[in-house]
Coordinates of N, CA, C and O in Angstrom, one line a residue:
Q5 N -14.2 22.9 18.4 CA -15.5 22.3 18.1 C -15.3 20.8 18.1 O -14.1 20.3 18.1
V6 N -16.4 20.1 18.0 CA -16.3 18.6 18.0 C -17.4 18.2 17.0 O -18.5 18.8 16.8
Q7 N -17.0 17.1 16.3 CA -18.0 16.5 15.3 C -18.4 15.1 15.9 O -17.5 14.3 16.3
L8 N -19.6 14.8 15.8 CA -20.2 13.6 16.4 C -20.9 12.7 15.4 O -21.6 13.2 14.5
V9 N -20.6 11.4 15.4 CA -21.2 10.5 14.5 C -21.7 9.3 15.2 O -20.9 8.6 15.9
E10 N -23.0 9.0 15.1 CA -23.7 7.9 15.8 C -23.6 6.7 14.9 O -23.6 6.8 13.7
S11 N -23.7 5.5 15.5 CA -23.8 4.3 14.8 C -24.4 3.2 15.7 O -24.6 3.5 17.0
G12 N -24.8 2.1 15.2 CA -25.4 1.0 16.0 C -26.9 0.9 15.9 O -27.4 -0.1 16.5
G13 N -27.6 1.8 15.3 CA -29.0 1.7 15.2 C -29.4 0.5 14.3 O -28.6 0.0 13.5
G14 N -30.7 0.2 14.3 CA -31.2 -0.9 13.5 C -32.6 -1.3 13.9 O -33.3 -0.6 14.7
L15 N -33.0 -2.4 13.4 CA -34.3 -3.0 13.7 C -34.2 -4.2 14.6 O -33.3 -5.0 14.4
V16 N -35.0 -4.1 15.7 CA -34.9 -5.2 16.7 C -36.3 -5.5 17.2 O -37.2 -4.6 17.2
Q17 N -36.5 -6.7 17.7 CA -37.8 -7.1 18.2 C -38.0 -6.6 19.7 O -37.0 -6.4 20.4
A18 N -39.2 -6.4 20.1 CA -39.4 -6.0 21.5 C -38.8 -7.0 22.4 O -38.9 -8.2 22.2
G19 N -38.2 -6.5 23.5 CA -37.4 -7.3 24.4 C -36.0 -7.4 24.1 O -35.2 -7.9 24.9
G20 N -35.6 -7.0 22.9 CA -34.2 -7.2 22.5 C -33.3 -6.0 22.9 O -33.8 -5.1 23.7
S21 N -32.1 -6.0 22.5 CA -31.1 -5.1 22.9 C -30.3 -4.5 21.7 O -30.1 -5.2 20.7
L22 N -29.9 -3.3 21.9 CA -29.0 -2.6 20.9 C -28.0 -1.8 21.7 O -28.3 -1.3 22.8
R23 N -26.8 -1.6 21.2 CA -25.8 -0.6 21.7 C -25.5 0.4 20.7 O -25.0 0.1 19.6
L24 N -25.8 1.7 21.0 CA -25.4 2.8 20.2 C -24.1 3.3 20.6 O -23.7 3.3 21.7
S25 N -23.3 3.8 19.6 CA -22.1 4.4 19.8 C -22.1 5.8 19.2 O -22.7 6.1 18.2
C26 N -21.3 6.7 19.8 CA -21.2 8.1 19.3 C -19.7 8.4 19.3 O -19.1 8.5 20.4
A27 N -19.1 8.5 18.1 CA -17.7 8.8 18.0 C -17.4 10.3 17.8 O -18.1 10.9 16.9
A28 N -16.5 10.8 18.6 CA -16.2 12.3 18.5 C -14.9 12.5 17.9 O -13.9 11.7 18.1
S29 N -14.7 13.5 17.1 CA -13.5 13.9 16.5 C -12.7 14.8 17.5 O -13.2 15.3 18.4
G30 N -11.4 14.9 17.2 CA -10.6 15.8 17.9 C -10.0 15.3 19.2 O -10.2 14.1 19.5
R31 N -9.4 16.1 20.0 CA -8.7 15.7 21.2 C -9.4 16.3 22.5 O -8.8 16.2 23.5
T32 N -10.5 16.9 22.3 CA -11.1 17.6 23.4 C -12.4 16.9 24.0 O -13.2 17.6 24.6
F33 N -12.6 15.7 23.7 CA -13.8 15.0 24.0 C -14.1 15.0 25.5 O -15.2 15.2 26.0
S34 N -13.0 14.9 26.4 CA -13.2 14.9 27.8 C -13.7 16.2 28.4 O -14.1 16.3 29.5
R35 N -13.7 17.3 27.6 CA -14.2 18.6 28.0 C -15.7 18.7 27.9 O -16.3 19.7 28.4
Y36 N -16.4 17.7 27.3 CA -17.8 17.8 27.0 C -18.5 16.8 27.9 O -18.2 15.6 27.9
A37 N -19.6 17.3 28.5 CA -20.6 16.4 29.0 C -21.4 15.9 27.8 O -21.5 16.7 26.8
M38 N -21.9 14.7 27.8 CA -22.5 14.1 26.7 C -23.9 13.6 27.0 O -24.2 13.2 28.1
G39 N -24.8 13.7 26.0 CA -26.2 13.3 26.2 C -26.7 12.6 25.0 O -26.2 12.7 23.9
W40 N -27.8 11.8 25.2 CA -28.5 11.1 24.2 C -30.0 11.7 24.2 O -30.6 11.7 25.3
F41 N -30.5 12.0 23.0 CA -31.8 12.4 22.8 C -32.5 11.6 21.7 O -31.8 11.0 20.9
R42 N -33.8 11.6 21.7 CA -34.5 10.9 20.7 C -35.7 11.7 20.2 O -36.2 12.5 20.9
Q43 N -36.1 11.4 18.9 CA -37.2 12.2 18.3 C -37.9 11.4 17.3 O -37.4 10.7 16.5
T44 N -39.3 11.4 17.4 CA -40.2 10.8 16.5 C -40.8 11.9 15.7 O -41.1 13.0 16.3
P45 N -41.1 11.7 14.4 CA -41.8 12.8 13.6 C -43.0 13.3 14.3 O -43.9 12.5 14.7
G46 N -43.2 14.6 14.4 CA -44.3 15.2 15.0 C -44.2 15.4 16.5 O -45.1 15.9 17.1
K47 N -43.2 14.9 17.1 CA -43.0 15.0 18.5 C -41.8 15.8 18.9 O -40.9 16.0 18.1
E48 N -41.8 16.4 20.1 CA -40.6 17.1 20.6 C -39.5 16.2 20.8 O -39.6 15.0 21.2
R49 N -38.3 16.7 20.6 CA -37.1 16.0 21.0 C -37.1 15.7 22.5 O -37.3 16.7 23.3
E50 N -36.9 14.5 22.9 CA -36.9 14.2 24.3 C -35.6 13.7 24.8 O -34.8 13.0 24.1
F51 N -35.3 14.0 26.1 CA -34.1 13.6 26.7 C -34.1 12.1 27.0 O -35.2 11.6 27.4
V52 N -33.0 11.4 26.9 CA -32.9 10.0 27.2 C -31.9 9.8 28.3 O -32.3 9.2 29.3
A53 N -30.7 10.2 28.1 CA -29.6 10.0 29.1 C -28.5 11.0 29.0 O -28.3 11.5 27.9
A54 N -27.7 11.2 30.0 CA -26.6 12.1 30.0 C -25.5 11.6 30.9 O -25.8 10.8 31.9
I55 N -24.3 12.0 30.7 CA -23.1 11.6 31.5 C -22.2 12.8 31.6 O -22.0 13.5 30.7
S56 N -21.6 12.9 32.8 CA -20.7 14.0 33.1 C -19.3 13.8 32.3 O -19.1 12.8 31.7
R57 N -18.5 14.8 32.4 CA -17.2 14.8 31.7 C -16.3 13.6 32.1 O -15.7 13.0 31.2
S58 N -16.3 13.3 33.3 CA -15.4 12.2 33.8 C -16.1 10.9 33.8 O -15.5 9.9 33.9
G59 N -17.4 10.9 33.5 CA -18.2 9.7 33.6 C -18.7 9.3 35.0 O -19.3 8.3 35.2
G60 N -18.4 10.2 36.0 CA -18.8 9.9 37.3 C -20.2 10.0 37.7 O -20.7 9.5 38.7
S61 N -21.0 10.8 36.9 CA -22.4 11.0 37.1 C -23.2 10.7 35.9 O -22.8 11.1 34.8
T62 N -24.3 10.1 36.1 CA -25.2 9.8 35.0 C -26.6 10.2 35.3 O -27.0 10.3 36.5
Y63 N -27.4 10.5 34.3 CA -28.8 10.9 34.4 C -29.7 10.2 33.4 O -29.2 10.0 32.2
Y64 N -30.9 9.9 33.8 CA -31.8 9.1 32.9 C -33.2 9.6 32.9 O -33.7 10.1 34.0
A65 N -33.9 9.6 31.8 CA -35.3 9.8 31.8 C -36.0 8.7 32.5 O -35.6 7.5 32.5
D66 N -37.1 9.0 33.1 CA -37.9 8.0 33.9 C -38.3 6.9 33.0 O -38.3 5.7 33.4
S67 N -38.5 7.1 31.7 CA -39.0 6.1 30.8 C -38.0 5.1 30.4 O -38.4 4.0 29.9
V68 N -36.7 5.4 30.6 CA -35.7 4.4 30.3 C -34.8 3.9 31.5 O -34.0 3.0 31.3
R69 N -35.0 4.6 32.6 CA -34.2 4.2 33.8 C -34.4 2.7 34.1 O -35.5 2.2 34.2
G70 N -33.3 2.0 34.3 CA -33.3 0.6 34.6 C -33.2 -0.3 33.4 O -32.9 -1.5 33.5
R71 N -33.4 0.3 32.2 CA -33.3 -0.4 30.9 C -32.1 0.0 30.1 O -31.4 -0.8 29.4
F72 N -31.8 1.3 30.1 CA -30.7 1.9 29.3 C -29.5 2.3 30.2 O -29.7 2.7 31.4
T73 N -28.3 2.2 29.7 CA -27.1 2.6 30.4 C -26.2 3.4 29.5 O -25.9 3.0 28.4
I74 N -25.9 4.6 30.0 CA -24.9 5.5 29.3 C -23.5 5.3 29.9 O -23.4 5.2 31.1
S75 N -22.5 5.3 29.0 CA -21.2 5.2 29.5 C -20.3 5.9 28.5 O -20.7 6.3 27.4
R76 N -19.0 6.2 28.8 CA -18.1 6.8 27.9 C -16.7 6.3 28.1 O -16.3 5.8 29.2
D77 N -15.9 6.3 27.1 CA -14.5 6.0 27.1 C -13.8 7.1 26.5 O -13.7 7.3 25.3
N78 N -13.2 8.0 27.4 CA -12.6 9.2 26.9 C -11.3 8.9 26.1 O -10.9 9.7 25.2
A79 N -10.6 7.8 26.4 CA -9.5 7.4 25.6 C -9.8 7.1 24.1 O -9.0 7.2 23.2
K80 N -11.1 6.6 23.9 CA -11.5 6.3 22.6 C -12.4 7.4 22.0 O -12.9 7.2 20.9
N81 N -12.6 8.5 22.7 CA -13.5 9.6 22.3 C -14.9 9.1 21.9 O -15.4 9.4 20.8
T82 N -15.4 8.2 22.7 CA -16.7 7.6 22.4 C -17.6 7.5 23.6 O -17.2 7.3 24.7
V83 N -18.9 7.8 23.3 CA -20.0 7.6 24.3 C -20.9 6.5 23.8 O -21.2 6.4 22.6
Y84 N -21.5 5.7 24.7 CA -22.3 4.6 24.4 C -23.7 4.7 25.0 O -23.8 5.3 26.1
L85 N -24.6 4.1 24.4 CA -25.9 3.9 25.0 C -26.3 2.4 24.8 O -26.7 2.0 23.7
Q86 N -26.3 1.7 25.9 CA -26.7 0.3 25.9 C -28.2 0.3 26.2 O -28.6 0.8 27.2
M87 N -29.0 -0.3 25.3 CA -30.4 -0.3 25.4 C -30.9 -1.8 25.5 O -30.7 -2.5 24.6
N88 N -31.5 -2.1 26.7 CA -32.0 -3.4 26.9 C -33.5 -3.4 27.1 O -34.1 -2.3 27.3
S89 N -34.2 -4.5 27.0 CA -35.6 -4.6 27.1 C -36.4 -3.6 26.3 O -37.2 -2.9 26.8
L90 N -36.0 -3.5 25.1 CA -36.6 -2.5 24.2 C -38.0 -2.7 24.0 O -38.5 -3.8 23.9
K91 N -38.7 -1.6 23.9 CA -40.2 -1.5 23.6 C -40.5 -0.8 22.3 O -39.7 0.1 21.9
P92 N -41.6 -1.1 21.7 CA -42.0 -0.3 20.5 C -42.0 1.2 20.7 O -41.6 1.9 19.7
E93 N -42.3 1.7 21.8 CA -42.3 3.1 22.1 C -40.9 3.7 22.1 O -40.8 4.9 22.2
D94 N -39.9 2.9 22.1 CA -38.5 3.4 22.1 C -38.1 3.7 20.6 O -37.0 4.3 20.4
T95 N -38.9 3.4 19.6 CA -38.7 3.7 18.3 C -38.5 5.2 18.0 O -39.4 6.0 18.4
A96 N -37.4 5.6 17.5 CA -37.1 7.0 17.3 C -35.7 7.1 16.6 O -35.0 6.1 16.4
V97 N -35.4 8.3 16.2 CA -34.1 8.7 15.8 C -33.3 9.1 17.0 O -33.7 10.1 17.7
Y98 N -32.2 8.5 17.3 CA -31.4 8.8 18.5 C -30.2 9.6 18.1 O -29.4 9.2 17.2
S99 N -30.0 10.7 18.8 CA -28.9 11.6 18.5 C -28.0 11.8 19.7 O -28.6 11.9 20.9
C100 N -26.7 11.9 19.6 CA -25.9 12.3 20.7 C -25.5 13.7 20.6 O -25.6 14.3 19.5
A101 N -25.2 14.3 21.7 CA -24.9 15.7 21.8 C -23.9 16.0 22.8 O -23.7 15.3 23.8
G102 N -23.1 17.1 22.6 CA -22.1 17.5 23.5 C -22.3 18.9 24.1 O -22.8 19.8 23.4
S103 N -22.0 19.0 25.4 CA -22.1 20.3 26.1 C -20.8 20.7 26.7 O -20.2 20.0 27.5
R104 N -20.5 22.0 26.5 CA -19.3 22.6 27.2 C -19.7 23.6 28.2 O -18.9 24.3 28.8
V105 N -21.0 23.8 28.4 CA -21.6 24.8 29.3 C -21.6 24.2 30.8 O -22.2 23.1 31.0
S106 N -21.0 24.9 31.7 CA -21.0 24.5 33.1 C -22.2 24.9 33.8 O -22.8 26.0 33.5
G107 N -22.6 24.2 34.8 CA -23.7 24.6 35.7 C -25.1 24.6 35.1 O -25.9 25.4 35.5
V108 N -25.3 23.7 34.1 CA -26.6 23.6 33.4 C -27.2 22.2 33.7 O -26.5 21.3 34.0
V109 N -28.5 22.2 33.5 CA -29.2 20.9 33.6 C -29.1 20.1 32.3 O -29.6 20.6 31.3
L110 N -28.5 19.0 32.4 CA -28.2 18.2 31.2 C -29.4 17.5 30.6 O -29.2 16.8 29.6
T111 N -30.5 17.6 31.3 CA -31.7 16.9 30.8 C -32.5 17.7 29.7 O -33.5 17.3 29.2
T112 N -32.0 18.9 29.4 CA -32.6 19.8 28.4 C -31.7 20.0 27.2 O -30.5 20.1 27.3
A113 N -32.3 20.0 26.0 CA -31.6 20.1 24.8 C -30.8 21.5 24.7 O -29.8 21.5 24.0
D114 N -31.3 22.5 25.4 CA -30.7 23.8 25.3 C -29.3 23.8 25.9 O -28.5 24.7 25.7
A115 N -29.0 22.8 26.7 CA -27.6 22.7 27.3 C -26.6 22.3 26.3 O -25.4 22.5 26.6
Y116 N -26.9 21.8 25.1 CA -26.0 21.2 24.2 C -25.8 22.1 23.0 O -26.7 22.5 22.4
G117 N -24.5 22.2 22.6 CA -24.2 23.0 21.4 C -23.8 22.3 20.2 O -23.6 22.8 19.1
Y118 N -23.5 21.0 20.4 CA -23.0 20.1 19.3 C -23.9 18.9 19.2 O -24.1 18.2 20.2
W119 N -24.2 18.5 18.0 CA -25.2 17.4 17.7 C -24.7 16.5 16.6 O -24.2 17.0 15.6
G120 N -24.9 15.2 16.7 CA -24.7 14.3 15.6 C -26.0 14.3 14.8 O -27.0 14.9 15.1
Q121 N -25.9 13.6 13.6 CA -27.0 13.5 12.7 C -28.0 12.5 13.0 O -29.1 12.5 12.4
G122 N -27.7 11.6 13.9 CA -28.7 10.6 14.4 C -28.6 9.3 13.8 O -28.1 9.1 12.7
T123 N -29.2 8.3 14.5 CA -29.3 6.9 14.0 C -30.6 6.4 14.3 O -31.1 6.6 15.4
Q124 N -31.3 5.7 13.3 CA -32.6 5.2 13.5 C -32.6 3.9 14.3 O -31.9 3.0 14.1
V125 N -33.5 3.9 15.3 CA -33.8 2.7 16.1 C -35.3 2.3 15.9 O -36.1 3.2 16.2
T126 N -35.6 1.1 15.4 CA -36.9 0.7 15.2 C -37.1 -0.6 16.0 O -36.4 -1.6 15.8
V127 N -38.1 -0.6 16.9 CA -38.5 -1.8 17.7 C -39.8 -2.3 17.3 O -40.8 -1.6 17.4
S128 N -39.9 -3.5 16.8 CA -41.1 -4.1 16.3 C -41.8 -4.8 17.4 O -41.2 -5.3 18.4
S129 N -43.1 -4.9 17.3 CA -44.0 -5.5 18.3 C -44.1 -7.0 18.1 O -44.5 -7.8 19.0

């Protein structure tokens, strides 16, 4: 198993930037594809970004493509989400997740078996 802990959330003005980090325990981080999801109270959890085990492939929701960048450092057991040009509609709790399932679409929450507890991102207008 893997334990995931997010950090880097906070309050930022529209147009600003934040970088989220997700630190994983153990020695098996490179076995997991990783994703970021976000959720606002009363709304479905939505896909934000994902990255393959090696970091060679990335995937983005249309709403964040061109503004957000996902990356990983397997030596540090960490995945990042760089968020630029933030908008008020980006306000949400952001969670990272890990998947060990092969041949699945990483844009859906069902692909992931391991979740962090989330970090709050608030973008003011």
